[in-house]
């Protein structure tokens, strides 16, 4: 009999038995469960980030920050209860035998007592071309149960959520309700003191959480203290169909919201139950745009009259939603394998929910936006140099999403809400507030953000054919290009997107972004019929890139390579901005520079990959490595990809810790894993 024994060693849960579960295609540091927006972002930790190795029975899921979220699963087999999710007290954990992930699904196979199998599929649908579905902040959990020992067993299934879903403040008072609509039961949980647009520990402090299932025969429900309710199920296999009327703090006798289903006698044919979890907020974002400061509703509000209509649609839409998600799974899998093999598919597949999970569709059918939270660094809203590294997944899945990310920036800056002539860094210092920086005191990254905007807007127009968009924004695009003309040949002391590395003068890679930005402006000018500008900008860009090849490249080194900063022979770094020249087909930079970097990178490769730059030889970033891989020779490309894939699979690396300085926490920039698929 397989079983997982968990003990606490210095605060870490460690599995004592040898690993029994397979992990396919690999064991990521965090396994996505319900990951659909910055505020519906529930994971299961596997790695040195406090995880137990990736075994769903025996540890609690967490919010992306690592804060626990109560989500429990129990099964009662011939009168004996086992846990298949979470770590409820006094219930034996069942054994996980397999974990598998696709771009939209996490699938756990768990066995209870060698008698029944519980297959739990967490589906966070991705429908990038279907905004009605994509706008819903909901996720599915389906549970299939079957006998595996040739006998029939009396089985009851149980699941609950705690009020931890409704606030990041555990002492906050929660309120709840239970309802039935159209053959669906739902538990509704919310923070009693609704604080619009506020966060505690990165959780939303407004809106309601819904946990729903089909109102089948054999279903019972209950709300109440965690130990009481789980204990009642373990003892009786059913619940009292009653509500706890004592609204109280989340951590006061931990109220939970539970369902039990009597599956009756279960044989080898699987029974199937569906649960859905979601967050409904009427207003999603505060935005300083063309009409001044206003509250922007969640986009799903345009399609559904209220929360219950939204959850009903979502719950009943499983077949279609699952079909669309599975189509995307297959497309990402086959395109990735065709582009660069199995290792590459590991990365794109894992990145999909993570990148989309930092975003949410807001606004109305007539005027909608995609907002993005800079998760896990500082929580800024709509950070340009986070949208930029994430953008490959959006070009790949639906380029319109790039427009929806850029639109709020154009609106804010074209309405005179930003005083600087260069492009803004973000639209607000904390999500969900996109209240801008009317004082001009955002984190300044002038070349970085001017370059990023010009590059992204052209990449979007090339893929959508929407040249009107370029025309509409021509004046501000030209304003940003002018800044690049002034400052990108000899960049002043500036931050690049890698701001943790500090300011630096004459950054070779930053200058390159500026120059490709100028060439992008030339193409933009051409597309809107401004031929004189087109000619002027391309001649400036070519003049600059000629000089750059002397200023930024160490031709005497063996092998030669780009320096981190002009004229500093002892430095080097990932020249990831070269990627833009291929993304846009600008052909500004000679092939010899690509070949030179491909020959150079292997000479500075370390265990986990190529260092970001010489300021710290232990730091690197997976998004930039994949940008470099996308334009490197095949052998070097595969080496980059293998290193990033190895790092993702923590348990294949030496001690299972994160490389110093790097954390893999729900960062949207992982959308950059799709870089190979858009050049
Ligand atoms: C957003 O702004 C409101 C004021 O309009 C404030 O109460 C709230 O705390 C802000 N949210 C965050 C996450 O900073
Ligand atoms: C930037 O590089 C140029 C060319 O090498 C050099 O003349 C200039 O002094 C550098 N700027 C600074 C501030 O070091
Ligand atoms: C070309 O652009 C530069 C820099 O913006 C500007 O100073 C110059 O006047 C432009 N020349 C023409 C012919 O438009
Ligand atoms: C070259 O770069 C290194 C590392 O960034 C720095 O310590 C050194 O001062 C630089 N040398 C010059 C001449 O700028």
XYZ file of C-alpha atoms and ligand atoms in Angstrom:
735
model
C 0.000 0.000 0.000
C 1.314 3.401 -0.904
C 0.994 6.169 1.583
C 2.536 9.546 2.139
C 3.795 10.244 5.640
C 4.323 13.861 6.444
C 6.380 15.184 9.302
C 7.440 18.658 10.248
C 11.185 19.210 10.101
C 12.283 22.705 10.967
C 8.991 24.048 9.721
C 9.129 22.266 6.383
C 6.852 19.435 5.477
C 8.923 16.647 4.061
C 7.783 13.422 2.476
C 9.509 10.514 4.185
C 8.686 7.772 1.782
C 10.276 7.788 -1.626
C 8.202 9.704 -4.126
C 5.268 7.604 -5.302
C 3.698 10.055 -7.664
C 4.700 10.620 -11.243
C 4.843 14.205 -12.473
C 4.220 14.806 -16.170
C 5.793 16.493 -18.036
C 7.679 17.685 -14.957
C 7.260 18.785 -11.346
C 6.953 22.574 -11.333
C 7.686 24.643 -8.198
C 3.992 25.525 -7.942
C 1.064 23.644 -9.423
C -1.774 25.884 -10.628
C -5.225 25.020 -9.204
C -7.619 27.940 -9.760
C -5.571 30.586 -11.567
C -7.684 33.028 -13.495
C -6.943 36.618 -12.417
C -4.730 38.498 -9.953
C -7.404 37.808 -7.303
C -8.345 34.239 -8.197
C -4.888 32.772 -7.969
C -4.764 29.551 -5.972
C -1.769 27.251 -6.292
C -0.274 24.185 -4.716
C 3.342 24.500 -3.711
C 5.722 21.710 -4.585
C 9.114 23.229 -4.138
C 11.380 24.801 -1.580
C 8.798 27.598 -1.330
C 7.185 25.701 1.561
C 5.678 22.912 -0.492
C 5.482 19.206 0.321
C 6.748 17.984 -3.025
C 3.503 18.395 -4.920
C 1.145 15.979 -3.102
C -2.391 17.373 -3.005
C -3.483 15.228 -0.036
C -1.547 16.429 3.007
C -0.983 20.165 2.556
C -3.154 23.251 2.023
C -3.313 25.132 -1.257
C -2.123 28.725 -1.143
C -2.771 32.096 -2.703
C 0.072 33.090 -5.040
C 1.694 34.942 -2.144
C 2.041 31.695 -0.191
C -0.776 32.488 2.254
C -2.862 29.363 2.893
C -6.308 29.043 1.370
C -8.710 26.493 2.801
C -9.836 24.125 0.061
C -10.458 20.597 1.274
C -11.394 17.303 -0.321
C -12.400 14.143 1.537
C -13.675 10.776 0.415
C -15.385 8.135 2.510
C -14.869 4.569 1.327
C -16.888 1.853 3.046
C -17.223 4.077 6.083
C -13.609 5.249 6.376
C -12.623 8.834 5.493
C -9.504 9.904 3.596
C -8.217 13.289 2.474
C -7.596 13.925 -1.223
C -6.973 17.673 -0.917
C -5.664 19.820 1.897
C -4.648 18.870 5.401
C -7.733 18.589 7.616
C -6.923 17.382 11.108
C -7.431 13.736 12.053
C -8.115 12.432 8.563
C -5.664 10.072 6.879
C -4.213 11.300 3.592
C -4.905 9.215 0.496
C -1.965 8.513 -1.850
C -1.253 10.544 -4.900
C -0.045 8.451 -7.816
C 0.143 10.972 -10.624
C 0.188 14.651 -11.448
C -0.054 15.923 -14.977
C -0.474 19.386 -16.410
C -1.524 20.948 -19.688
C -1.767 24.653 -20.486
C -5.177 24.907 -18.833
C -5.429 21.868 -16.552
C -3.800 20.310 -13.507
C -4.790 16.670 -13.095
C -4.160 14.690 -9.906
C -4.754 10.968 -9.589
C -5.145 9.835 -6.007
C -5.905 6.422 -4.514
C -7.783 5.822 -1.279
C -7.042 2.612 0.598
C -6.140 0.783 -2.622
C -9.880 0.643 -3.284
C -10.945 3.705 -5.200
C -9.279 6.185 -7.496
C -10.052 9.902 -7.291
C -9.076 11.846 -10.377
C -9.247 15.577 -9.727
C -8.987 17.953 -12.674
C -8.540 21.663 -12.066
C -9.456 23.524 -15.230
C -8.853 27.253 -15.435
C -10.197 27.880 -18.933
C -8.267 30.028 -21.381
C -10.326 31.395 -24.260
C -8.223 34.272 -25.616
C -10.493 34.713 -28.636
C -13.747 34.537 -26.717
C -13.976 37.527 -24.401
C -17.324 36.566 -22.925
C -15.821 33.390 -21.530
C -12.387 34.847 -20.809
C -13.938 37.681 -18.789
C -15.373 35.279 -16.183
C -13.167 34.960 -13.097
C -14.099 31.326 -12.511
C -12.372 27.954 -12.486
C -13.594 24.332 -12.492
C -12.758 21.328 -10.360
C -14.076 18.032 -11.638
C -13.812 14.849 -9.604
C -14.039 11.359 -11.065
C -14.292 8.408 -8.723
C -14.006 4.726 -9.647
C -13.241 1.426 -7.985
C -9.779 0.030 -8.741
C -9.793 -3.294 -6.903
C -12.537 -5.083 -8.793
C -15.086 -4.653 -5.983
C -17.886 -2.196 -5.457
C -17.569 0.279 -2.595
C -19.937 2.582 -0.768
C -18.529 6.012 -1.448
C -19.302 9.573 -0.370
C -17.417 12.578 -1.681
C -16.819 15.836 0.194
C -15.328 19.248 -0.520
C -15.308 22.633 1.167
C -13.775 26.088 0.945
C -12.947 28.357 3.874
C -13.583 32.103 4.146
C -9.858 32.639 3.438
C -10.916 33.043 -0.191
C -12.756 36.278 0.652
C -10.014 38.432 2.205
C -6.306 38.589 2.958
C -7.104 39.695 6.515
C -7.848 36.611 8.611
C -9.354 38.683 11.410
C -11.880 40.267 9.033
C -15.503 39.266 9.537
C -16.920 37.113 6.765
C -20.548 36.761 5.801
C -22.117 34.005 3.751
C -25.234 32.656 2.164
C -26.461 29.583 0.341
C -28.713 29.471 -2.692
C -30.152 27.308 -5.437
C -30.757 28.402 -8.992
C -31.490 26.472 -12.140
C -30.399 23.118 -10.631
C -27.205 24.596 -9.246
C -26.374 25.037 -5.569
C -23.998 27.745 -4.517
C -22.260 28.907 -1.389
C -21.596 32.651 -1.435
C -18.912 34.131 0.845
C -17.806 37.756 1.178
C -15.995 40.141 3.433
C -18.642 41.913 5.492
C -16.884 45.279 5.292
C -16.493 45.604 1.537
C -13.540 47.835 0.648
C -13.640 48.626 -3.023
C -10.312 48.614 -4.874
C -8.447 47.689 -1.684
C -6.073 44.857 -0.991
C -4.741 43.133 2.102
C -1.763 40.887 1.426
C -2.579 41.146 -2.282
C -6.076 39.682 -1.839
C -9.066 41.686 -3.058
C -11.112 43.116 -0.186
C -14.302 43.392 -2.222
C -16.527 41.112 -4.243
C -18.048 37.705 -3.531
C -16.694 34.187 -3.832
C -19.011 31.467 -5.150
C -18.540 27.736 -4.755
C -21.081 25.854 -6.859
C -22.134 22.361 -7.817
C -25.073 20.581 -9.411
C -28.113 20.174 -7.187
C -28.221 16.400 -7.685
C -29.995 13.796 -5.603
C -27.646 12.694 -2.895
C -26.146 16.155 -2.429
C -26.059 17.721 1.020
C -24.517 21.003 2.121
C -23.597 22.831 5.283
C -21.692 25.812 6.601
C -20.006 25.839 9.987
C -16.771 25.350 11.888
C -14.194 23.367 9.921
C -13.629 20.564 12.418
C -17.381 20.137 13.052
C -18.332 19.913 9.412
C -15.476 17.676 8.304
C -15.964 15.546 11.393
C -19.667 15.169 10.629
C -18.881 14.025 7.105
C -16.206 11.580 8.266
C -18.698 10.100 10.746
C -21.906 10.106 8.682
C -20.980 10.619 5.038
C -23.497 13.430 4.770
C -24.182 16.988 5.895
C -27.103 18.645 7.674
C -28.331 21.017 4.925
C -27.956 23.859 7.431
C -26.424 27.302 7.646
C -24.211 28.648 10.404
C -25.845 31.991 11.303
C -22.933 33.286 13.329
C -21.018 35.557 10.974
C -17.530 35.876 12.396
C -13.864 36.395 11.701
C -12.321 34.151 9.076
C -10.015 32.638 11.700
C -12.613 32.311 14.437
C -13.643 28.638 14.453
C -12.836 28.768 10.742
C -16.197 28.723 8.966
C -16.205 26.434 5.924
C -18.740 25.986 3.130
C -19.170 22.365 2.268
C -20.807 19.878 -0.054
C -21.140 16.127 0.315
C -22.314 13.815 -2.439
C -23.466 10.279 -1.799
C -22.133 8.342 -4.787
C -23.731 5.124 -3.564
C -22.145 1.900 -4.685
C -19.188 2.684 -6.956
C -17.745 0.130 -9.370
C -15.166 0.421 -12.115
C -17.274 2.876 -14.128
C -16.352 6.384 -13.003
C -18.821 8.765 -11.397
C -18.313 12.428 -12.151
C -18.976 15.577 -10.123
C -18.315 19.152 -11.057
C -17.555 22.100 -8.788
C -16.828 25.670 -9.778
C -15.178 28.446 -7.837
C -15.252 32.087 -8.807
C -14.917 35.707 -7.791
C -17.520 38.301 -8.802
C -16.733 42.000 -8.513
C -18.998 44.575 -10.184
C -16.266 47.207 -10.382
C -12.768 46.012 -11.134
C -10.423 48.955 -11.749
C -10.118 52.681 -11.020
C -8.814 54.322 -14.166
C -7.647 57.822 -15.028
C -8.362 57.893 -18.745
C -9.942 60.086 -21.384
C -13.034 60.758 -19.240
C -11.092 61.499 -16.078
C -11.052 59.209 -13.069
C -13.749 56.548 -13.188
C -14.650 53.100 -11.948
C -14.365 50.471 -14.652
C -16.667 47.438 -14.320
C -15.639 43.830 -14.833
C -16.248 42.957 -18.489
C -18.470 39.973 -17.612
C -21.019 42.524 -16.344
C -21.721 43.378 -19.996
C -22.799 39.818 -20.693
C -24.572 38.806 -17.473
C -27.167 40.598 -15.376
C -25.696 39.532 -12.045
C -23.359 37.168 -10.198
C -25.791 34.264 -10.209
C -26.382 34.547 -13.956
C -22.607 34.509 -14.467
C -21.994 31.487 -12.266
C -24.905 29.613 -13.826
C -23.559 30.182 -17.309
C -20.061 29.173 -16.251
C -21.098 26.037 -14.422
C -23.298 24.800 -17.270
C -20.696 25.744 -19.870
C -18.200 23.099 -18.805
C -18.383 21.028 -21.999
C -17.795 23.955 -24.322
C -15.251 25.627 -22.094
C -13.370 22.357 -21.685
C -13.424 21.816 -25.433
C -12.025 25.283 -26.194
C -9.370 24.895 -23.511
C -8.364 21.458 -24.770
C -7.988 22.862 -28.285
C -5.629 25.505 -26.939
C -3.757 22.841 -24.928
C -3.170 20.815 -28.097
C -2.144 23.806 -30.143
C 0.416 25.011 -27.601
C 1.740 21.486 -27.144
C 2.177 20.700 -30.815
C 3.458 24.142 -31.839
C 5.995 24.143 -28.992
C 7.264 20.647 -29.710
C 7.545 21.448 -33.401
C 9.430 24.664 -32.642
C 11.984 23.318 -30.189
C 11.068 19.958 -28.683
C 9.732 18.589 -25.403
C 11.737 20.846 -23.090
C 10.289 23.861 -24.769
C 6.732 22.533 -24.388
C 7.356 22.176 -20.634
C 7.895 25.929 -20.459
C 5.101 27.240 -22.658
C 2.571 24.849 -21.152
C 3.395 25.961 -17.642
C 3.456 29.652 -18.553
C -0.005 29.920 -20.085
C -2.230 30.064 -16.988
C 0.428 32.022 -15.126
C 0.626 34.816 -17.715
C -3.124 35.099 -18.249
C -3.674 34.817 -14.498
C -2.078 38.231 -13.990
C -4.672 39.849 -16.242
C -8.388 40.553 -16.333
C -10.776 41.868 -18.943
C -12.636 44.974 -17.805
C -14.859 47.681 -19.286
C -17.870 47.292 -21.533
C -18.509 45.524 -24.802
C -18.034 48.868 -26.603
C -14.820 49.821 -24.803
C -12.867 47.165 -22.989
C -9.351 46.799 -21.693
C -7.041 44.086 -20.476
C -5.501 45.097 -17.171
C -2.384 43.462 -15.776
C -0.916 43.353 -12.305
C 2.833 43.308 -11.805
C 2.509 40.261 -9.583
C 5.266 39.349 -7.165
C 7.456 42.432 -7.595
C 5.654 45.603 -6.549
C 2.020 45.244 -7.580
C 2.104 48.136 -10.076
C -0.764 48.381 -12.548
C -0.113 47.946 -16.273
C 3.686 48.113 -16.078
C 5.003 48.541 -19.621
C 8.189 46.567 -19.061
C 6.128 43.673 -17.676
C 3.569 43.757 -20.486
C 6.494 43.738 -22.913
C 8.190 40.490 -21.772
C 4.753 38.862 -21.422
C 3.594 40.005 -24.860
C 4.710 36.954 -26.905
C 1.906 34.844 -25.416
C -0.586 37.516 -26.465
C 0.731 37.840 -30.041
C 0.546 34.076 -30.193
C -2.963 33.615 -28.792
C -4.698 36.828 -29.926
C -2.831 40.040 -30.872
C -5.943 42.119 -29.982
C -5.018 41.495 -26.351
C -1.844 43.548 -26.878
C -3.980 46.453 -28.075
C -6.225 46.071 -25.028
C -3.133 46.261 -22.806
C -1.767 49.345 -24.588
C -5.071 51.228 -24.901
C -5.159 52.437 -21.277
C -1.635 53.813 -21.710
C -2.548 55.773 -24.815
C -5.722 57.024 -23.165
C -3.970 58.193 -20.027
C -1.011 59.888 -21.703
C -2.921 61.371 -24.643
C -5.373 63.032 -22.262
C -2.570 65.008 -20.698
C -2.412 63.110 -17.414
C 1.370 62.611 -17.597
C 3.860 65.472 -17.800
C 6.997 63.718 -19.120
C 7.749 63.522 -22.833
C 8.978 59.954 -22.532
C 6.627 57.017 -21.956
C 5.195 56.253 -18.512
C 6.412 53.156 -16.633
C 3.056 52.031 -15.194
C -0.469 53.339 -14.718
C -0.592 53.184 -10.960
C 1.594 52.201 -8.064
C -0.830 49.532 -6.917
C -3.339 47.340 -8.674
C -6.320 47.728 -9.111
C -5.713 51.485 -9.164
C -4.767 52.761 -12.612
C -4.852 56.306 -11.380
C -1.751 57.314 -13.307
C 1.157 59.522 -12.317
C -0.019 63.079 -12.879
C 3.055 64.270 -10.971
C 5.388 62.429 -13.342
C 6.976 60.599 -10.422
C 6.716 57.043 -11.663
C 9.810 54.811 -11.715
C 11.574 56.376 -14.722
C 12.728 53.993 -17.473
C 12.581 56.312 -20.483
C 14.391 54.360 -23.204
C 13.033 51.063 -21.956
C 9.367 52.126 -22.066
C 9.504 54.315 -25.203
C 11.190 51.433 -26.990
C 8.774 48.850 -25.597
C 5.707 50.818 -26.681
C 6.960 51.425 -30.224
C 7.980 47.797 -30.587
C 4.710 46.412 -29.208
C 2.480 48.710 -31.204
C 4.228 47.803 -34.456
C 4.253 44.078 -33.605
C 0.510 44.362 -32.978
C -0.176 46.230 -36.247
C 1.887 43.736 -38.246
C -0.146 40.861 -36.859
C -3.586 42.506 -36.970
C -3.323 44.771 -40.010
C -4.810 47.568 -37.894
C -2.877 50.521 -39.346
C -5.620 52.921 -38.234
C -4.411 52.288 -34.723
C -0.982 53.609 -35.699
C -2.536 56.638 -37.344
C -4.703 57.352 -34.336
C -1.691 57.427 -32.005
C 0.883 58.837 -34.406
C 1.666 62.071 -32.522
C 2.552 60.386 -29.230
C 4.424 57.569 -30.985
C 6.499 60.224 -32.714
C 7.060 62.006 -29.404
C 8.455 58.789 -27.935
C 10.581 58.163 -31.032
C 12.030 61.663 -30.690
C 13.107 60.787 -27.166
C 14.880 57.728 -28.511
C 16.605 59.772 -31.185
C 17.938 62.041 -28.441
C 18.932 59.441 -25.927
C 19.553 56.001 -27.325
C 22.923 56.464 -29.019
C 24.517 57.365 -25.682
C 21.976 56.336 -23.060
C 22.155 58.474 -19.939
C 22.422 56.823 -16.551
C 19.107 54.949 -16.535
C 17.327 51.942 -15.223
C 16.476 49.194 -17.625
C 13.688 46.747 -16.872
C 16.178 44.784 -14.753
C 15.876 47.506 -12.137
C 17.151 45.299 -9.312
C 20.568 45.558 -10.986
C 20.600 49.353 -10.584
C 21.354 52.324 -12.821
C 24.060 52.242 -15.470
C 25.361 54.618 -18.150
C 25.712 53.651 -21.813
C 23.953 50.277 -21.546
C 24.575 48.386 -24.793
C 21.386 46.322 -24.645
C 19.212 49.317 -23.729
C 20.715 51.372 -26.573
C 19.846 48.538 -28.926
C 16.222 48.635 -27.803
C 16.144 52.369 -28.479
C 17.609 51.962 -31.961
C 15.223 49.180 -32.922
C 12.477 51.436 -31.536
C 13.529 54.168 -33.965
C 13.500 51.701 -36.837
C 10.066 50.550 -35.655
C 8.947 54.196 -35.863
C 10.190 54.299 -39.426
C 7.980 51.333 -40.272
C 5.042 52.837 -38.412
C 5.517 56.045 -40.440
C 5.573 54.033 -43.633
C 2.380 52.165 -42.710
C 0.503 55.426 -42.171
C 1.927 57.119 -45.277
C 4.328 59.533 -43.540
C 7.110 58.781 -45.992
C 9.440 61.626 -45.036
C 9.404 60.541 -41.388
C 9.911 56.943 -42.465
C 12.998 57.872 -44.397
C 14.387 60.095 -41.659
C 13.933 57.544 -38.876
C 15.407 54.656 -40.803
C 18.452 56.676 -41.709
C 18.943 57.685 -38.063
C 18.495 54.088 -36.895
C 21.022 52.813 -39.430
C 23.517 55.508 -38.509
C 23.139 54.623 -34.813
C 23.426 50.879 -35.272
C 26.610 51.372 -37.261
C 28.119 53.338 -34.366
C 26.693 50.895 -31.812
C 28.701 48.079 -33.368
C 31.857 49.958 -32.450
C 30.684 51.344 -29.112
C 28.994 48.262 -27.691
C 30.967 45.312 -29.000
C 34.264 44.022 -27.723
C 35.871 42.907 -30.982
C 39.172 42.034 -29.321
C 37.749 39.478 -26.919
C 37.935 35.817 -27.723
C 35.239 35.142 -28.687
C 33.999 38.685 -29.369
C 30.762 39.736 -27.658
C 28.585 42.695 -26.790
C 29.610 44.463 -23.604
C 27.171 45.311 -20.847
C 28.201 48.974 -21.120
C 30.041 50.798 -23.887
C 33.813 50.455 -23.796
C 33.892 48.279 -20.683
C 35.787 45.218 -21.848
C 35.305 43.193 -18.675
C 31.506 43.184 -18.931
C 28.886 41.221 -20.802
C 25.194 40.381 -20.543
C 22.236 38.790 -22.266
C 21.625 40.863 -25.410
C 17.935 40.078 -25.264
C 16.756 43.241 -27.011
C 18.155 41.869 -30.247
C 15.016 39.699 -30.264
C 12.959 42.728 -31.332
C 14.767 42.973 -34.648
C 13.420 39.504 -35.516
C 10.006 40.009 -33.934
C 9.450 43.038 -36.179
C 11.437 41.848 -39.169
C 13.268 45.156 -39.109
C 16.593 43.603 -40.164
C 18.421 46.537 -38.650
C 21.182 44.491 -37.068
C 23.543 42.448 -39.262
C 23.448 38.654 -38.982
C 27.078 38.744 -37.804
C 25.894 40.145 -34.453
C 23.459 37.250 -33.957
C 26.178 34.749 -34.860
C 28.666 36.431 -32.565
C 26.325 36.198 -29.559
C 25.459 32.562 -30.353
C 29.156 31.735 -30.294
C 29.703 33.676 -27.089
C 26.891 32.497 -24.760
C 28.137 28.903 -24.353
C 31.445 30.273 -23.034
C 29.704 31.908 -20.050
C 26.993 29.315 -19.420
C 26.537 28.151 -15.827
C 24.523 25.315 -14.231
C 21.198 27.138 -14.489
C 21.913 29.076 -17.648
C 23.669 32.216 -18.788
C 23.980 35.008 -16.208
C 21.911 38.115 -16.860
C 25.051 40.237 -16.784
C 28.411 40.627 -15.107
C 27.069 42.685 -12.211
C 26.016 39.442 -10.547
C 27.049 36.142 -12.027
C 24.366 34.210 -10.078
C 21.395 36.120 -11.416
C 19.539 35.279 -14.525
C 16.000 35.605 -15.839
C 14.211 32.903 -17.707
C 12.201 35.279 -19.902
C 15.336 36.981 -21.251
C 17.092 33.668 -21.766
C 14.180 32.511 -23.901
C 14.276 35.784 -25.878
C 17.955 35.050 -26.571
C 17.173 31.419 -27.373
C 14.576 32.495 -29.926
C 17.216 34.195 -32.070
C 20.205 31.930 -31.373
C 21.650 29.087 -33.430
C 19.868 25.786 -32.851
C 22.419 24.257 -30.497
C 22.586 27.344 -28.303
C 18.814 27.709 -28.426
C 18.360 24.174 -27.122
C 20.935 24.722 -24.389
C 19.109 27.822 -23.141
C 15.796 25.958 -23.169
C 17.223 22.914 -21.419
C 18.638 25.105 -18.657
C 15.353 26.898 -18.043
C 13.422 23.615 -18.133
C 15.879 22.052 -15.685
C 15.440 24.966 -13.361
C 11.642 24.716 -13.531
C 11.894 21.096 -12.472
C 13.372 21.819 -9.085
C 13.756 18.205 -8.152
C 16.116 17.449 -10.994
C 18.498 20.135 -9.823
C 21.098 19.689 -7.144
C 19.381 20.675 -3.907
C 15.897 21.690 -4.944
C 16.287 25.313 -3.981
C 15.748 28.345 -6.134
C 18.870 29.728 -7.723
C 19.853 32.780 -5.670
C 17.904 35.884 -6.554
C 15.200 34.149 -8.510
C 11.692 33.271 -7.580
C 9.001 31.713 -9.683
C 5.832 33.221 -8.300
C 2.984 33.769 -10.673
C 4.931 36.378 -12.670
C 3.196 37.423 -15.883
C 6.564 37.796 -17.634
C 6.490 34.021 -18.134
C 4.356 34.867 -21.167
C 7.783 35.466 -22.707
C 8.224 31.692 -22.905
C 6.214 31.989 -26.132
C 8.976 34.085 -27.765
C 9.980 31.309 -30.183
C 6.441 30.921 -31.451
C 6.096 34.466 -32.755
C 9.309 34.962 -34.742
C -6.824 52.256 -4.374
O -7.285 53.550 -4.118
C -8.228 53.655 -3.049
C -8.636 55.090 -2.967
O -9.361 55.450 -4.089
C -7.615 53.184 -1.769
O -8.567 53.193 -0.744
C -7.103 51.779 -1.952
O -6.436 51.357 -0.792
C -6.151 51.694 -3.139
N -5.812 50.305 -3.362
C -4.589 49.815 -3.250
C -4.427 48.365 -3.479
O -3.621 50.495 -2.974
C 29.259 56.943 -22.985
O 30.036 56.410 -24.019
C 30.671 57.396 -24.811
C 31.379 56.678 -25.931
O 32.199 55.674 -25.438
C 31.632 58.194 -23.962
O 32.231 59.220 -24.741
C 30.875 58.800 -22.817
O 31.777 59.458 -21.939
C 30.115 57.743 -22.060
N 29.309 58.392 -21.076
C 29.624 58.363 -19.791
C 28.777 59.241 -18.937
O 30.508 57.659 -19.354
C 14.793 63.977 -38.779
O 14.624 63.727 -37.367
C 15.453 64.541 -36.586
C 15.357 64.046 -35.152
O 14.054 63.982 -34.753
C 15.023 65.969 -36.715
O 15.826 66.808 -35.933
C 15.142 66.359 -38.201
O 14.626 67.656 -38.395
C 14.383 65.387 -39.065
N 14.680 65.656 -40.450
C 13.755 65.710 -41.372
C 14.225 65.989 -42.764
O 12.571 65.567 -41.102
C 33.205 48.240 -15.897
O 32.138 47.550 -15.312
C 32.415 47.085 -14.028
C 31.274 46.194 -13.604
O 30.037 46.792 -13.876
C 32.609 48.265 -13.107
O 32.889 47.827 -11.798
C 33.741 49.104 -13.640
O 33.851 50.288 -12.871
C 33.497 49.483 -15.077
N 34.675 50.120 -15.616
C 34.616 51.280 -16.227
C 35.918 51.809 -16.769
O 33.569 51.925 -16.348
